[in-house]
PDB file of C-alpha atoms in Angstrom:
ATOM      1  CA  MET I   1     136.946 139.016  91.650  1.00  0.00           C
ATOM      2  CA  ARG I   2     138.581 135.629  92.009  1.00  0.00           C
ATOM      3  CA  LYS I   3     136.561 134.893  95.190  1.00  0.00           C
ATOM      4  CA  ASN I   4     133.347 135.804  93.391  1.00  0.00           C
ATOM      5  CA  LEU I   5     134.229 133.471  90.537  1.00  0.00           C
ATOM      6  CA  TYR I   6     134.931 130.583  92.941  1.00  0.00           C
ATOM      7  CA  PHE I   7     131.687 131.262  94.790  1.00  0.00           C
ATOM      8  CA  PHE I   8     129.767 131.283  91.499  1.00  0.00           C
ATOM      9  CA  LEU I   9     131.362 128.001  90.373  1.00  0.00           C
ATOM     10  CA  ILE I  10     130.598 126.281  93.694  1.00  0.00           C
ATOM     11  CA  PHE I  11     127.052 127.658  93.768  1.00  0.00           C
ATOM     12  CA  SER I  12     126.348 126.618  90.175  1.00  0.00           C
ATOM     13  CA  THR I  13     127.799 123.139  90.777  1.00  0.00           C
ATOM     14  CA  PHE I  14     125.267 122.437  93.517  1.00  0.00           C
ATOM     15  CA  THR I  15     122.255 124.244  92.067  1.00  0.00           C
ATOM     16  CA  TRP I  16     122.581 123.419  88.373  1.00  0.00           C
ATOM     17  CA  PRO I  17     121.135 119.863  88.681  1.00  0.00           C
ATOM     18  CA  LEU I  18     118.149 121.298  90.549  1.00  0.00           C
ATOM     19  CA  LEU I  19     117.590 124.044  87.999  1.00  0.00           C
ATOM     20  CA  ALA I  20     118.051 121.632  85.082  1.00  0.00           C
ATOM     21  CA  GLN I  21     115.114 119.505  86.251  1.00  0.00           C
ATOM     22  CA  LYS I  22     111.923 120.562  84.541  1.00  0.00           C
ATOM     23  CA  LYS I  23     108.910 120.886  86.857  1.00  0.00           C
ATOM     24  CA  VAL I  24     106.000 118.612  86.002  1.00  0.00           C
ATOM     25  CA  GLN I  25     102.292 118.986  86.824  1.00  0.00           C
ATOM     26  CA  VAL I  26     101.106 116.056  88.947  1.00  0.00           C
ATOM     27  CA  GLU I  27      97.614 114.959  90.034  1.00  0.00           C
ATOM     28  CA  LEU I  28      97.074 112.282  92.676  1.00  0.00           C
ATOM     29  CA  HIS I  29      93.602 110.769  92.950  1.00  0.00           C
ATOM     30  CA  LEU I  30      93.171 108.936  96.250  1.00  0.00           C
ATOM     31  CA  LYS I  31      90.853 106.095  97.211  1.00  0.00           C
ATOM     32  CA  ASP I  32      88.648 108.394  99.296  1.00  0.00           C
ATOM     33  CA  GLN I  33      87.954 110.500  96.157  1.00  0.00           C
ATOM     34  CA  SER I  34      90.191 113.365  97.311  1.00  0.00           C
ATOM     35  CA  LYS I  35      92.642 114.845  94.837  1.00  0.00           C
ATOM     36  CA  PHE I  36      96.050 116.511  95.203  1.00  0.00           C
ATOM     37  CA  VAL I  37      97.308 118.771  92.435  1.00  0.00           C
ATOM     38  CA  GLY I  38     100.746 120.317  92.291  1.00  0.00           C
ATOM     39  CA  GLU I  39     104.158 120.419  90.690  1.00  0.00           C
ATOM     40  CA  ALA I  40     106.865 117.829  91.123  1.00  0.00           C
ATOM     41  CA  ASP I  41     110.325 119.259  91.674  1.00  0.00           C
ATOM     42  CA  PHE I  42     111.766 116.304  89.823  1.00  0.00           C
ATOM     43  CA  SER I  43     111.035 115.251  86.273  1.00  0.00           C
ATOM     44  CA  ASP I  44     112.168 111.613  86.448  1.00  0.00           C
ATOM     45  CA  ILE I  45     111.662 108.640  88.734  1.00  0.00           C
ATOM     46  CA  ASN I  46     114.626 106.304  88.908  1.00  0.00           C
ATOM     47  CA  PHE I  47     114.271 102.648  89.948  1.00  0.00           C
ATOM     48  CA  ALA I  48     117.721 101.352  90.795  1.00  0.00           C
ATOM     49  CA  THR I  49     118.144  97.576  90.878  1.00  0.00           C
ATOM     50  CA  LYS I  50     121.081  95.213  90.697  1.00  0.00           C
ATOM     51  CA  TYR I  51     120.335  94.943  86.951  1.00  0.00           C
ATOM     52  CA  GLY I  52     120.588  98.660  86.286  1.00  0.00           C
ATOM     53  CA  THR I  53     118.548 101.835  86.607  1.00  0.00           C
ATOM     54  CA  LEU I  54     115.175 102.390  84.991  1.00  0.00           C
ATOM     55  CA  LYS I  55     114.537 106.090  84.340  1.00  0.00           C
ATOM     56  CA  ILE I  56     110.861 107.012  83.910  1.00  0.00           C
ATOM     57  CA  PRO I  57     109.851 110.591  83.038  1.00  0.00           C
ATOM     58  CA  VAL I  58     107.102 111.711  85.451  1.00  0.00           C
ATOM     59  CA  ALA I  59     105.269 113.438  82.610  1.00  0.00           C
ATOM     60  CA  ASP I  60     104.900 110.076  80.832  1.00  0.00           C
ATOM     61  CA  ILE I  61     103.210 108.296  83.762  1.00  0.00           C
ATOM     62  CA  SER I  62      99.464 108.265  83.359  1.00  0.00           C
ATOM     63  CA  THR I  63      98.424 106.101  86.319  1.00  0.00           C
ATOM     64  CA  ILE I  64      99.980 104.821  89.532  1.00  0.00           C
ATOM     65  CA  PHE I  65      98.163 102.456  91.885  1.00  0.00           C
ATOM     66  CA  LEU I  66      99.711 102.644  95.327  1.00  0.00           C
ATOM     67  CA  SER I  67      99.280  99.957  97.934  1.00  0.00           C
ATOM     68  CA  SER I  68      98.653 100.645 101.560  1.00  0.00           C
ATOM     69  CA  GLY I  69     101.770 100.607 103.669  1.00  0.00           C
ATOM     70  CA  ARG I  70     102.501  98.727 106.831  1.00  0.00           C
ATOM     71  CA  ASN I  71     100.148  99.421 109.669  1.00  0.00           C
ATOM     72  CA  ASP I  72     101.206  97.462 112.732  1.00  0.00           C
ATOM     73  CA  GLU I  73      98.228  98.628 114.792  1.00  0.00           C
ATOM     74  CA  LEU I  74      95.824  97.390 112.123  1.00  0.00           C
ATOM     75  CA  LYS I  75      97.706  94.100 111.898  1.00  0.00           C
ATOM     76  CA  VAL I  76      97.423  93.537 115.661  1.00  0.00           C
ATOM     77  CA  ARG I  77      93.722  94.421 115.556  1.00  0.00           C
ATOM     78  CA  VAL I  78      93.002  92.057 112.644  1.00  0.00           C
ATOM     79  CA  VAL I  79      94.919  89.202 114.288  1.00  0.00           C
ATOM     80  CA  GLN I  80      92.919  89.725 117.497  1.00  0.00           C
ATOM     81  CA  LEU I  81      89.653  89.837 115.561  1.00  0.00           C
ATOM     82  CA  ILE I  82      90.574  86.602 113.781  1.00  0.00           C
ATOM     83  CA  ALA I  83      91.220  84.999 117.166  1.00  0.00           C
ATOM     84  CA  ASP I  84      87.837  86.291 118.385  1.00  0.00           C
ATOM     85  CA  LEU I  85      86.214  84.964 115.218  1.00  0.00           C
ATOM     86  CA  GLY I  86      87.381  81.490 116.261  1.00  0.00           C
ATOM     87  CA  SER I  87      85.803  81.858 119.703  1.00  0.00           C
ATOM     88  CA  ASP I  88      83.302  79.258 120.886  1.00  0.00           C
ATOM     89  CA  SER I  89      81.048  82.138 122.005  1.00  0.00           C
ATOM     90  CA  LYS I  90      78.681  83.056 119.169  1.00  0.00           C
ATOM     91  CA  SER I  91      78.300  86.676 120.327  1.00  0.00           C
ATOM     92  CA  VAL I  92      82.099  87.229 120.448  1.00  0.00           C
ATOM     93  CA  SER I  93      82.473  85.573 117.051  1.00  0.00           C
ATOM     94  CA  ASP I  94      79.679  87.630 115.487  1.00  0.00           C
ATOM     95  CA  LYS I  95      81.094  90.906 116.881  1.00  0.00           C
ATOM     96  CA  ALA I  96      84.506  90.017 115.440  1.00  0.00           C
ATOM     97  CA  GLU I  97      82.950  89.381 112.029  1.00  0.00           C
ATOM     98  CA  GLU I  98      81.160  92.746 112.122  1.00  0.00           C
ATOM     99  CA  ALA I  99      84.386  94.514 113.125  1.00  0.00           C
ATOM    100  CA  ILE I 100      86.336  92.878 110.284  1.00  0.00           C
ATOM    101  CA  LEU I 101      83.638  93.867 107.802  1.00  0.00           C
ATOM    102  CA  GLU I 102      83.834  97.460 109.093  1.00  0.00           C
ATOM    103  CA  LEU I 103      87.606  97.480 108.495  1.00  0.00           C
ATOM    104  CA  GLY I 104      86.843  96.448 104.940  1.00  0.00           C
ATOM    105  CA  ILE I 105      89.489  96.442 102.264  1.00  0.00           C
ATOM    106  CA  ASP I 106      92.280  97.455 104.675  1.00  0.00           C
ATOM    107  CA  ALA I 107      92.008  94.117 106.499  1.00  0.00           C
ATOM    108  CA  VAL I 108      92.153  91.894 103.409  1.00  0.00           C
ATOM    109  CA  GLY I 109      95.958  91.693 103.165  1.00  0.00           C
ATOM    110  CA  TYR I 110      96.307  90.556 106.768  1.00  0.00           C
ATOM    111  CA  ILE I 111      93.432  88.082 106.448  1.00  0.00           C
ATOM    112  CA  GLN I 112      95.018  86.658 103.294  1.00  0.00           C
ATOM    113  CA  LYS I 113      98.282  86.054 105.166  1.00  0.00           C
ATOM    114  CA  TYR I 114      96.304  84.132 107.778  1.00  0.00           C
ATOM    115  CA  LEU I 115      94.506  82.099 105.124  1.00  0.00           C
ATOM    116  CA  ASP I 116      97.822  81.251 103.438  1.00  0.00           C
ATOM    117  CA  ASP I 117      99.286  79.837 106.692  1.00  0.00           C
ATOM    118  CA  GLN I 118      98.814  76.050 106.486  1.00  0.00           C
ATOM    119  CA  ALA I 119      99.632  75.471 110.189  1.00  0.00           C
ATOM    120  CA  LEU I 120      96.761  77.740 111.235  1.00  0.00           C
ATOM    121  CA  LYS I 121      94.358  75.943 108.905  1.00  0.00           C
ATOM    122  CA  GLU I 122      95.157  72.620 110.580  1.00  0.00           C
ATOM    123  CA  THR I 123      94.301  73.959 114.054  1.00  0.00           C
ATOM    124  CA  ASP I 124      91.053  75.608 112.947  1.00  0.00           C
ATOM    125  CA  LEU I 125      88.370  74.354 115.362  1.00  0.00           C
ATOM    126  CA  TYR I 126      85.365  76.543 114.624  1.00  0.00           C
ATOM    127  CA  GLY I 127      85.528  77.024 110.856  1.00  0.00           C
ATOM    128  CA  THR I 128      87.446  80.296 111.091  1.00  0.00           C
ATOM    129  CA  THR I 129      89.137  79.881 107.708  1.00  0.00           C
ATOM    130  CA  ASP I 130      85.832  79.194 105.949  1.00  0.00           C
ATOM    131  CA  ARG I 131      84.263  82.221 107.578  1.00  0.00           C
ATOM    132  CA  LEU I 132      87.254  84.405 106.725  1.00  0.00           C
ATOM    133  CA  THR I 133      87.092  83.256 103.109  1.00  0.00           C
ATOM    134  CA  GLN I 134      83.441  84.304 102.972  1.00  0.00           C
ATOM    135  CA  ILE I 135      84.257  87.653 104.638  1.00  0.00           C
ATOM    136  CA  VAL I 136      87.018  88.353 102.093  1.00  0.00           C
ATOM    137  CA  GLN I 137      84.687  87.452  99.221  1.00  0.00           C
ATOM    138  CA  HIS I 138      82.064  89.807 100.640  1.00  0.00           C
ATOM    139  CA  ILE I 139      84.569  92.655 101.035  1.00  0.00           C
ATOM    140  CA  MET I 140      85.997  92.100  97.554  1.00  0.00           C
ATOM    141  CA  SER I 141      82.583  92.025  95.916  1.00  0.00           C
ATOM    142  CA  ALA I 142      81.681  95.286  97.663  1.00  0.00           C
ATOM    143  CA  ALA I 143      84.953  96.936  96.617  1.00  0.00           C
ATOM    144  CA  GLY I 144      85.591  97.887  93.023  1.00  0.00           C
ATOM    145  CA  ASP I 145      88.642  96.870  91.027  1.00  0.00           C
ATOM    146  CA  MET I 146      90.211 100.278  91.588  1.00  0.00           C
ATOM    147  CA  GLU I 147      90.068  99.984  95.377  1.00  0.00           C
ATOM    148  CA  TYR I 148      92.134  96.834  95.798  1.00  0.00           C
ATOM    149  CA  ARG I 149      94.845  95.073  93.890  1.00  0.00           C
ATOM    150  CA  GLU I 150      97.143  92.284  94.981  1.00  0.00           C
ATOM    151  CA  THR I 151      99.893  93.896  92.917  1.00  0.00           C
ATOM    152  CA  ASP I 152     101.115  97.427  92.508  1.00  0.00           C
ATOM    153  CA  ARG I 153     100.753  98.542  88.917  1.00  0.00           C
ATOM    154  CA  ILE I 154     102.251 101.466  87.033  1.00  0.00           C
ATOM    155  CA  VAL I 155     100.725 102.162  83.614  1.00  0.00           C
ATOM    156  CA  LEU I 156     102.871 104.275  81.321  1.00  0.00           C
ATOM    157  CA  ASN I 157     101.516 106.486  78.558  1.00  0.00           C
ATOM    158  CA  ASP I 158     101.993 103.825  75.884  1.00  0.00           C
ATOM    159  CA  ASP I 159      99.949 101.311  77.920  1.00  0.00           C
ATOM    160  CA  SER I 160     103.054  99.435  79.029  1.00  0.00           C
ATOM    161  CA  GLN I 161     102.647  98.098  82.548  1.00  0.00           C
ATOM    162  CA  MET I 162     104.950  97.297  85.444  1.00  0.00           C
ATOM    163  CA  ASP I 163     103.604  94.966  88.112  1.00  0.00           C
ATOM    164  CA  GLY I 164     104.934  93.794  91.447  1.00  0.00           C
ATOM    165  CA  THR I 165     103.833  92.714  94.868  1.00  0.00           C
ATOM    166  CA  PHE I 166     103.769  94.717  98.047  1.00  0.00           C
ATOM    167  CA  ASN I 167     104.701  93.636 101.559  1.00  0.00           C
ATOM    168  CA  GLN I 168     102.409  94.025 104.518  1.00  0.00           C
TER     169      GLN I 168
END
């Protein structure tokens, strides 16, 4: 009997926090119009910082805009295309522009990093930065507000917002 009691106490110590969490219905709407529906096994999201912990109930979150994560292959490709865009060969330059436009919104973060680099602007021989600026404007005008944001934004049910930047 004593062993059973110890087993029950140990078991309940480890499982009680899991059972105490209330499952929450979650819907994720992705950029490609697909949708995931399911239950979250956790009812709160905790953001721990050096200033303290912010506890947000999942059920109270109405919208989350997620940024794209790091993609080293895409970064290498965009950097190469930018180099090709600065080529003195018109055909190579035009093909690079077409390829960047095909990448669309995913390339904008990497292009913006290039445009923000003052040293690269000073060595620009063939108007690459001007062309890239026009390409970004074209991509951004084609993309809606919901497809691209420079900041991540979480909108809570009372219309409070949390903003921040993402790293690429």
